XYZ file of N, CA, C and O in Angstrom:
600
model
N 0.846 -1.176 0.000
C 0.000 0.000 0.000
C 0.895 1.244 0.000
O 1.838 1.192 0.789
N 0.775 2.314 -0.714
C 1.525 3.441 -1.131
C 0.967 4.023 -0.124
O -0.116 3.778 0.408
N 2.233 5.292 0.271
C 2.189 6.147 1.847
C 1.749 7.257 1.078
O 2.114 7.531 -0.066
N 0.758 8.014 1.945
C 0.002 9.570 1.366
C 0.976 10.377 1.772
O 1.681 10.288 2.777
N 0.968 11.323 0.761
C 2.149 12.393 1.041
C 1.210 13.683 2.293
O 0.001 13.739 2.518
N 2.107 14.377 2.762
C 1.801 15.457 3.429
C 0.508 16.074 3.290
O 0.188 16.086 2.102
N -0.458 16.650 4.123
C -1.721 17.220 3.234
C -1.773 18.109 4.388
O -1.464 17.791 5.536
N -2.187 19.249 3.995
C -2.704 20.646 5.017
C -3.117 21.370 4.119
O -3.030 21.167 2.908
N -3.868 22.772 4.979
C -5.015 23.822 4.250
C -4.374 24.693 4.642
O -3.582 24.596 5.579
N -4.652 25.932 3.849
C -4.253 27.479 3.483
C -5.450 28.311 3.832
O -6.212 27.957 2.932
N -5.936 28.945 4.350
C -6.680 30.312 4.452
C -5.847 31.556 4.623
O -4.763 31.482 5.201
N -6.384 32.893 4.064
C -5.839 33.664 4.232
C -5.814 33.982 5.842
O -4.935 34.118 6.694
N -7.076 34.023 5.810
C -8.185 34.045 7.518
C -6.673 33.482 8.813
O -6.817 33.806 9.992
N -5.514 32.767 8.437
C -4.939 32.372 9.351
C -3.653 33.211 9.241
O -2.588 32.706 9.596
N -3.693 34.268 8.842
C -2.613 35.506 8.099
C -3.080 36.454 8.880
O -4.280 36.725 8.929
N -1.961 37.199 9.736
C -2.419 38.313 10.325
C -1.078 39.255 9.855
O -0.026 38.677 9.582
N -1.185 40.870 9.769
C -0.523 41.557 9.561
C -1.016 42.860 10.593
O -2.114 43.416 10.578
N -0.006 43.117 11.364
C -0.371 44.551 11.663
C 0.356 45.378 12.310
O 1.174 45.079 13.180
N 0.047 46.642 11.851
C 0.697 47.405 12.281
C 0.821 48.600 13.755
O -0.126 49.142 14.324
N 2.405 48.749 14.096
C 1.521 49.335 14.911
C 0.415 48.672 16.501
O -0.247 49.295 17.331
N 0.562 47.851 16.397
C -0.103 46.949 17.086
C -1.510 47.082 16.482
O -2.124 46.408 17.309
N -2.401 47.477 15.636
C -3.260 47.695 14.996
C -3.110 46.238 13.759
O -2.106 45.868 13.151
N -4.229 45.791 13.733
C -4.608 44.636 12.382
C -5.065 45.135 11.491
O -6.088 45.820 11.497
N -4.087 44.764 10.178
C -4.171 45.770 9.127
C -5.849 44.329 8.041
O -6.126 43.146 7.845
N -6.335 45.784 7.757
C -7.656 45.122 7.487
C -7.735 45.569 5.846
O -7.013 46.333 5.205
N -8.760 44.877 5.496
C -9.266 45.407 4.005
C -7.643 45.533 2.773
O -7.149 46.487 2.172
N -7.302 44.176 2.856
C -6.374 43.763 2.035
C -6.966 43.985 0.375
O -8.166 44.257 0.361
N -6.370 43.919 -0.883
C -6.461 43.644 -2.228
C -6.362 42.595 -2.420
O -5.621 41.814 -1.822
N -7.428 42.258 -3.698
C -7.403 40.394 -3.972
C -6.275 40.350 -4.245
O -5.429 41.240 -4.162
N -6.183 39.292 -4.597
C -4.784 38.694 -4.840
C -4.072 37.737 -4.462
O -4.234 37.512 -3.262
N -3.079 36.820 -5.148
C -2.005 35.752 -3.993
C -0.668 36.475 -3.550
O 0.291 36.033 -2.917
N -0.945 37.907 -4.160
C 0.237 38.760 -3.485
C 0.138 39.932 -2.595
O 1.111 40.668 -2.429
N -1.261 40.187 -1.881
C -0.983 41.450 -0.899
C -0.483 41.742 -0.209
O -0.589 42.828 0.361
N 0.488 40.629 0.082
C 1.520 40.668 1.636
C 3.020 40.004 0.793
O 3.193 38.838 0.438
N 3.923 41.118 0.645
C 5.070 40.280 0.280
C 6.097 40.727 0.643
O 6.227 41.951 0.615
N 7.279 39.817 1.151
C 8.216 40.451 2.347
C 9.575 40.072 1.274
O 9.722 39.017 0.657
N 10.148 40.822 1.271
C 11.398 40.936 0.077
C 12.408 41.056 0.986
O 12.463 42.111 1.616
N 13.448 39.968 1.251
C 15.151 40.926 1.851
C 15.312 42.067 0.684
O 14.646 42.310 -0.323
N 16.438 42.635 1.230
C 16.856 43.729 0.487
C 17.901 43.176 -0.082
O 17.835 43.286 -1.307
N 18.758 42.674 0.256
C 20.118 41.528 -0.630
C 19.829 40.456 -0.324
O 19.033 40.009 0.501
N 20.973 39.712 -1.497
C 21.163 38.371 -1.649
C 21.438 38.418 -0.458
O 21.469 39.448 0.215
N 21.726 37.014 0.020
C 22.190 36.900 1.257
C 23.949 37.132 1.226
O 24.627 37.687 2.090
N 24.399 36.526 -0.034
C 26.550 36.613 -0.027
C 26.368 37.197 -1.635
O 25.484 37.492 -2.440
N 27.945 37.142 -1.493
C 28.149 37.721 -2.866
C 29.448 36.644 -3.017
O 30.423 36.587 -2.267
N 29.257 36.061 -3.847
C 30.555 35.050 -4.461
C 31.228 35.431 -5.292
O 30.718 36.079 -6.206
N 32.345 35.218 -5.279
C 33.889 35.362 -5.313
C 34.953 33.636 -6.192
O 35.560 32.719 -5.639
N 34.684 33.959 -7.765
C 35.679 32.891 -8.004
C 37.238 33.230 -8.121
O 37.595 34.090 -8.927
N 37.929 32.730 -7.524
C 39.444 32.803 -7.775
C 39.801 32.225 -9.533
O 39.119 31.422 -10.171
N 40.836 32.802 -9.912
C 41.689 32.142 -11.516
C 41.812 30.826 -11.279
O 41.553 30.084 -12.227
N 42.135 30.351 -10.277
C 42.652 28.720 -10.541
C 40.665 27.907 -9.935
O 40.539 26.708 -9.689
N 39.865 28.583 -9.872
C 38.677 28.111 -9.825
C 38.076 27.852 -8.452
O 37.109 27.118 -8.247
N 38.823 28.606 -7.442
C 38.267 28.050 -5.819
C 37.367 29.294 -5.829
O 37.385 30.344 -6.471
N 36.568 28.778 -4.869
C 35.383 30.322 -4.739
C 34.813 30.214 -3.206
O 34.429 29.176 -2.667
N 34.835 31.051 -2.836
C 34.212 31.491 -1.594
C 32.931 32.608 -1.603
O 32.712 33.381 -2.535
N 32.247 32.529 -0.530
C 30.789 32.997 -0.620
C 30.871 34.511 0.610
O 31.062 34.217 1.790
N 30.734 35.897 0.276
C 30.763 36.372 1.406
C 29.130 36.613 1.900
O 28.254 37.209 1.273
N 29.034 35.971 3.185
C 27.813 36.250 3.805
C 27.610 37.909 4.244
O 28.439 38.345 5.043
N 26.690 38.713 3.820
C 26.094 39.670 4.349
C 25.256 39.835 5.787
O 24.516 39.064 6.398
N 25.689 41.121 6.028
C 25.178 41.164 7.048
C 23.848 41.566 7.203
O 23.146 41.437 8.205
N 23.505 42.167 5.901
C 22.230 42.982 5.803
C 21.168 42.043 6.330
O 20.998 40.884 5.952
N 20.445 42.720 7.293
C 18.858 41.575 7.249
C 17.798 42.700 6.918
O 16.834 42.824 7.673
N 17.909 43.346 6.057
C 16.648 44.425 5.954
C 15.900 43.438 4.853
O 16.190 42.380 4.295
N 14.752 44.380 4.843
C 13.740 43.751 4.176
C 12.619 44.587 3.214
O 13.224 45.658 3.257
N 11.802 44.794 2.639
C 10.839 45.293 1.687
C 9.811 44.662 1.828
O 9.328 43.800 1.093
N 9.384 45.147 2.947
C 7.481 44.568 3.092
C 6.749 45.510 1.765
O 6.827 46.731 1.625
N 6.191 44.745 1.072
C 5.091 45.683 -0.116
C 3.037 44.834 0.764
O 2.466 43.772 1.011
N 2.835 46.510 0.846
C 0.767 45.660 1.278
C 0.346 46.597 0.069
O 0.558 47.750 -0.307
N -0.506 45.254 -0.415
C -1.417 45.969 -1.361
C -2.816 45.622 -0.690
O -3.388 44.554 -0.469
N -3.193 47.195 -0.414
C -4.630 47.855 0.234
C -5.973 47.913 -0.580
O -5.748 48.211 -1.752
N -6.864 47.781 -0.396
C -8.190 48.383 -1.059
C -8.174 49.703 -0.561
O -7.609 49.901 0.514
N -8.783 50.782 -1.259
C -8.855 51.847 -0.888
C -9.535 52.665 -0.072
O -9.450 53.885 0.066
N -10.666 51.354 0.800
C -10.969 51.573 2.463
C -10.449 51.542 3.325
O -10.813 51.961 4.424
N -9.317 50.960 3.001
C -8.465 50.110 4.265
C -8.300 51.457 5.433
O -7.901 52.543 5.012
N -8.553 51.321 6.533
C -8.335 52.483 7.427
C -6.696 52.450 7.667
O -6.101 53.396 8.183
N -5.962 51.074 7.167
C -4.666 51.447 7.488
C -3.802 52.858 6.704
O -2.644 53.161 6.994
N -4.620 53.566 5.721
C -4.239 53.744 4.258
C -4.124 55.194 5.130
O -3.224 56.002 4.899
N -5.185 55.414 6.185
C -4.993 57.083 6.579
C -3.814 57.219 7.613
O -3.197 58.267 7.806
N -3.435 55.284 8.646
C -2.487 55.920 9.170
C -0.851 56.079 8.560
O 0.086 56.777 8.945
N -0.983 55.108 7.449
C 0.406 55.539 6.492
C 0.688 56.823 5.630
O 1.691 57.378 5.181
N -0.512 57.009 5.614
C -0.444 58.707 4.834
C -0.252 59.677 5.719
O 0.084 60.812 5.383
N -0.510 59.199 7.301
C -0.077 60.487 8.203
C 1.089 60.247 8.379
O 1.724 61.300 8.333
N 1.966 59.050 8.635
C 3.199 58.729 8.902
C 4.153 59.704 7.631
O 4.709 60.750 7.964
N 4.211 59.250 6.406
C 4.410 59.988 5.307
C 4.307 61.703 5.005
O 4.991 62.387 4.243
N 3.014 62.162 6.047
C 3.093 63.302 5.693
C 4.185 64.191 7.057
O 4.838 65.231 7.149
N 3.837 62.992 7.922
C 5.415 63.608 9.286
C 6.755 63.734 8.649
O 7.642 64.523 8.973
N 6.779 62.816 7.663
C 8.406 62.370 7.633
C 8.500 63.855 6.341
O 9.593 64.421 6.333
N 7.565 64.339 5.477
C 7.873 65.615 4.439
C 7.515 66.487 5.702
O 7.832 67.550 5.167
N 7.251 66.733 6.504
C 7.046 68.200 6.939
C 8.742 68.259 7.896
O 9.080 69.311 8.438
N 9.775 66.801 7.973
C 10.812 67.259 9.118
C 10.843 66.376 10.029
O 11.820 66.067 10.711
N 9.659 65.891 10.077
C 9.845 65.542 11.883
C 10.938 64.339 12.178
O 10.891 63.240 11.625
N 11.618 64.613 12.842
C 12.565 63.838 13.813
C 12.489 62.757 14.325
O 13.380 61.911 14.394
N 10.769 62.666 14.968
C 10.496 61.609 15.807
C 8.818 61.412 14.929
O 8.298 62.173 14.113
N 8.336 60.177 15.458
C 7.331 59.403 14.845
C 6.981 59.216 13.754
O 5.810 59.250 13.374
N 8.415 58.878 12.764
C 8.103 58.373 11.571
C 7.877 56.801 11.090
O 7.295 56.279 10.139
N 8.648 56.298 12.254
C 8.867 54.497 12.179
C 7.937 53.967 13.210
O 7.630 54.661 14.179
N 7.500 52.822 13.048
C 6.460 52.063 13.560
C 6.637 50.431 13.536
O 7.125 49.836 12.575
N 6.330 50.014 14.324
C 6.623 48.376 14.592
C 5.513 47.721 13.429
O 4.411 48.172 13.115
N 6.190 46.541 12.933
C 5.146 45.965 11.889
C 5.022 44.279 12.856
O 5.607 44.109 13.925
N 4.255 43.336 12.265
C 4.335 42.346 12.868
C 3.374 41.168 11.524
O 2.367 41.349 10.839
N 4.022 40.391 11.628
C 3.692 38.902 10.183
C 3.211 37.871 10.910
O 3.809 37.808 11.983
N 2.330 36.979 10.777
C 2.074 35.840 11.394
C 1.317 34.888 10.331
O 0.247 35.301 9.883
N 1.643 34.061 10.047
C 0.889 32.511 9.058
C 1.142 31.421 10.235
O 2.109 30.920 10.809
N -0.314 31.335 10.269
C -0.902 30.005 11.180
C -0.407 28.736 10.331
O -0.057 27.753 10.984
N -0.348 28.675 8.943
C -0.740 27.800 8.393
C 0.613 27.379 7.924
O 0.814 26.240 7.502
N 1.505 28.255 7.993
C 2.519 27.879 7.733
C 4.022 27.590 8.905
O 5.071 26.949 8.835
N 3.348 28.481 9.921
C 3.752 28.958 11.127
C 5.106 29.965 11.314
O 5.945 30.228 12.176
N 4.736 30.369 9.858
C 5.991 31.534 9.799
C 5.344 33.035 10.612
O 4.262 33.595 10.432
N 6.524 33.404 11.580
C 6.050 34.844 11.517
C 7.028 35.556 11.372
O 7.898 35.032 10.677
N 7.358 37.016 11.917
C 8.319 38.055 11.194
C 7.621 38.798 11.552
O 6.393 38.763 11.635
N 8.772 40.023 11.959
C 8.580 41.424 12.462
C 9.650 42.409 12.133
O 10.475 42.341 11.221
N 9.480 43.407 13.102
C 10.421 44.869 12.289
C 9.814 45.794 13.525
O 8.608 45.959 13.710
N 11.158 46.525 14.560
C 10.585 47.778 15.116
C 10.898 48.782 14.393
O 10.765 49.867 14.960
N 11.259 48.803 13.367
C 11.526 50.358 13.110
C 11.201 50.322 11.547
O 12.025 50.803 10.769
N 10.286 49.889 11.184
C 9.614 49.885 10.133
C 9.176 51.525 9.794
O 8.493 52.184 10.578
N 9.784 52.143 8.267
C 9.181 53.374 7.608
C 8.550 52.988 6.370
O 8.647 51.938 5.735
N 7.847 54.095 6.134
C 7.770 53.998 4.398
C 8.449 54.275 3.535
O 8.997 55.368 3.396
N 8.537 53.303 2.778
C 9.395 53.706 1.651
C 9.313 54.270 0.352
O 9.982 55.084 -0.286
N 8.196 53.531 0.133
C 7.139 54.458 -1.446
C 5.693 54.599 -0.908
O 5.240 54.080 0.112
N 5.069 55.390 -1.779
C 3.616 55.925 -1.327
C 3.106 54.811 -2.352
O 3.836 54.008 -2.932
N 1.728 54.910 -2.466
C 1.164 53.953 -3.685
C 1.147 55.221 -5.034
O 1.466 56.378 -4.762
N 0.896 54.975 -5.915
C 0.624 55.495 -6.779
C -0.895 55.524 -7.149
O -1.551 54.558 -7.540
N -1.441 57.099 -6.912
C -2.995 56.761 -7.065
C -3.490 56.415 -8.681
O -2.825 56.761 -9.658
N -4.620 55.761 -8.753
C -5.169 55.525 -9.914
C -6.766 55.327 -9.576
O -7.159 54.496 -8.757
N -7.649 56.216 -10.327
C -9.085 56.007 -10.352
C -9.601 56.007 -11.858
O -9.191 56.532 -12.893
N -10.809 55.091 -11.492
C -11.665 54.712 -12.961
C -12.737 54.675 -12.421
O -13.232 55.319 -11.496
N -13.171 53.674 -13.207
C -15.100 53.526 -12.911
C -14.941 52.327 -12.204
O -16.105 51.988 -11.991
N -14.046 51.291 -11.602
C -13.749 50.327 -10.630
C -13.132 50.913 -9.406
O -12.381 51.840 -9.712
N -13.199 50.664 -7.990
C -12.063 50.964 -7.365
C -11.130 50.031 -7.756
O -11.324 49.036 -8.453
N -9.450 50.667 -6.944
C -8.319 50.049 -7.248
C -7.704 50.077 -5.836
O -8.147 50.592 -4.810
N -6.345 49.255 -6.092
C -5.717 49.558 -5.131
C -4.689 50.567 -4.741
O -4.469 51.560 -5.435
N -3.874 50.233 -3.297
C -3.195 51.210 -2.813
C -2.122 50.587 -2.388
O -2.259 50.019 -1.305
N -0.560 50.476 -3.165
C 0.281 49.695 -3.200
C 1.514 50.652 -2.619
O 2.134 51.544 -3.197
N 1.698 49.903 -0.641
C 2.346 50.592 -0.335
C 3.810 50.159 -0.108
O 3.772 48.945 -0.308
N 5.300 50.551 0.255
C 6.782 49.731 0.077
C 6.959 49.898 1.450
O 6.336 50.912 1.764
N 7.452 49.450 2.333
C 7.796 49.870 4.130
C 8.965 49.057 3.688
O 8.983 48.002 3.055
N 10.024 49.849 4.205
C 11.859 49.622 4.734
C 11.378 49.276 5.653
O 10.444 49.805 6.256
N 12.171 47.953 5.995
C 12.483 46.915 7.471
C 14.104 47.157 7.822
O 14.909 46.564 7.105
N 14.537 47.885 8.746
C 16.123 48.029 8.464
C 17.153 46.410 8.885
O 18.310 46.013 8.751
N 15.425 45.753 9.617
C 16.278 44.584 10.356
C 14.580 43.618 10.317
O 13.584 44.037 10.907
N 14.597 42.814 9.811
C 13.138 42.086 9.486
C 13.475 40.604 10.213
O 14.094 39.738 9.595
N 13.056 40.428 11.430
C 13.342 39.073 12.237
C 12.871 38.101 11.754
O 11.733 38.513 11.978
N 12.641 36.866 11.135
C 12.037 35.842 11.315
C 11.818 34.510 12.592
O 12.615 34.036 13.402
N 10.616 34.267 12.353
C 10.910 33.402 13.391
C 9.621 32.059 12.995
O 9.276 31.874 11.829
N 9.157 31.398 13.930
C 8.047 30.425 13.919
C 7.170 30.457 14.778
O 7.380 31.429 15.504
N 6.067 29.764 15.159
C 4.967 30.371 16.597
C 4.875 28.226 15.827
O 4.852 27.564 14.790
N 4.863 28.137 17.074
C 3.984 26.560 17.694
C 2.652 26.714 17.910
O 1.924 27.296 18.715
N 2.512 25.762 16.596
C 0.629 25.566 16.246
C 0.224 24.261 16.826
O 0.471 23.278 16.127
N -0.265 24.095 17.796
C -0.908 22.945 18.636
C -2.336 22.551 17.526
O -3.318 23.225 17.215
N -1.946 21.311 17.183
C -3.399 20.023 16.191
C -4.357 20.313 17.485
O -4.054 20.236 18.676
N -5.583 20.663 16.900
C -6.680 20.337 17.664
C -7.111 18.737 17.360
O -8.073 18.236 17.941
């Protein structure tokens, strides 16, 4: 008798994002509204003439969180105030803690000093659209959370 391979379920519903200590709500369809980018490779390799090569590991752990918003999302007014602190000067309260969690996968990931990095670019028609925003992670942790089988 042949052995069944691995089987588990996906909901988004087990995906939390938020910011701020705030749960960022009213996501864009999609299989991409949440996507967490390092900022480098991890090394940069190095072949020698006679063919030996070594790998240099980086230190960088930053990251490129991109959320793509619907254009209710109430998160949308507090990134546009963050954005409008950081053009008028201000010094202090431009960065904000972010926080990642998949139940389903049991990945999570965070960032205290999460800014913005690009605004979305607006676009209107006779559909709404979205609101596609970039946040710099200068240091993006990963980690796992222990999912207990009911």
């Amino acid at each position: 008798m042949a052995e069944c391979g691995i089987f588990g379920t996906y909901s988004f519903r087990n995906v939390a994002f938020n910011i701020d200590g705030a749960m960022v709500t009213n996501f864009d369809e999609g299989d991409d509204c949440i996507t967490i980018a390092p900022t480098s490779d991890l090394g940069t390799p190095k072949v020698g003439a006679d063919g030996g090569s070594i790998l240099s590991v980086t230190a960088d752990q930053s990251a490129t969180v991109t959320l793509r918003l619907l254009q209710n999302s109430p998160m949308n007014r507090f990134l546009e105030n963050k954005v409008r602190r950081m053009r008028s000067g201000a010094l202090t309260g431009t960065t904000f803690a972010i926080g990642f969690t998949d139940l389903s996968s049991t990945e999570t990931g965070g960032c205290t000093q999460a800014i913005v990095m690009r605004e979305p670019t607006i676009t209107r028609g006779v559909n709404t659209n979205n609101l596609e925003w970039a946040i710099f992670c200068p240091c993006w942790t990963k980690s796992t959370v222990q999912v207990n089988a009911a």
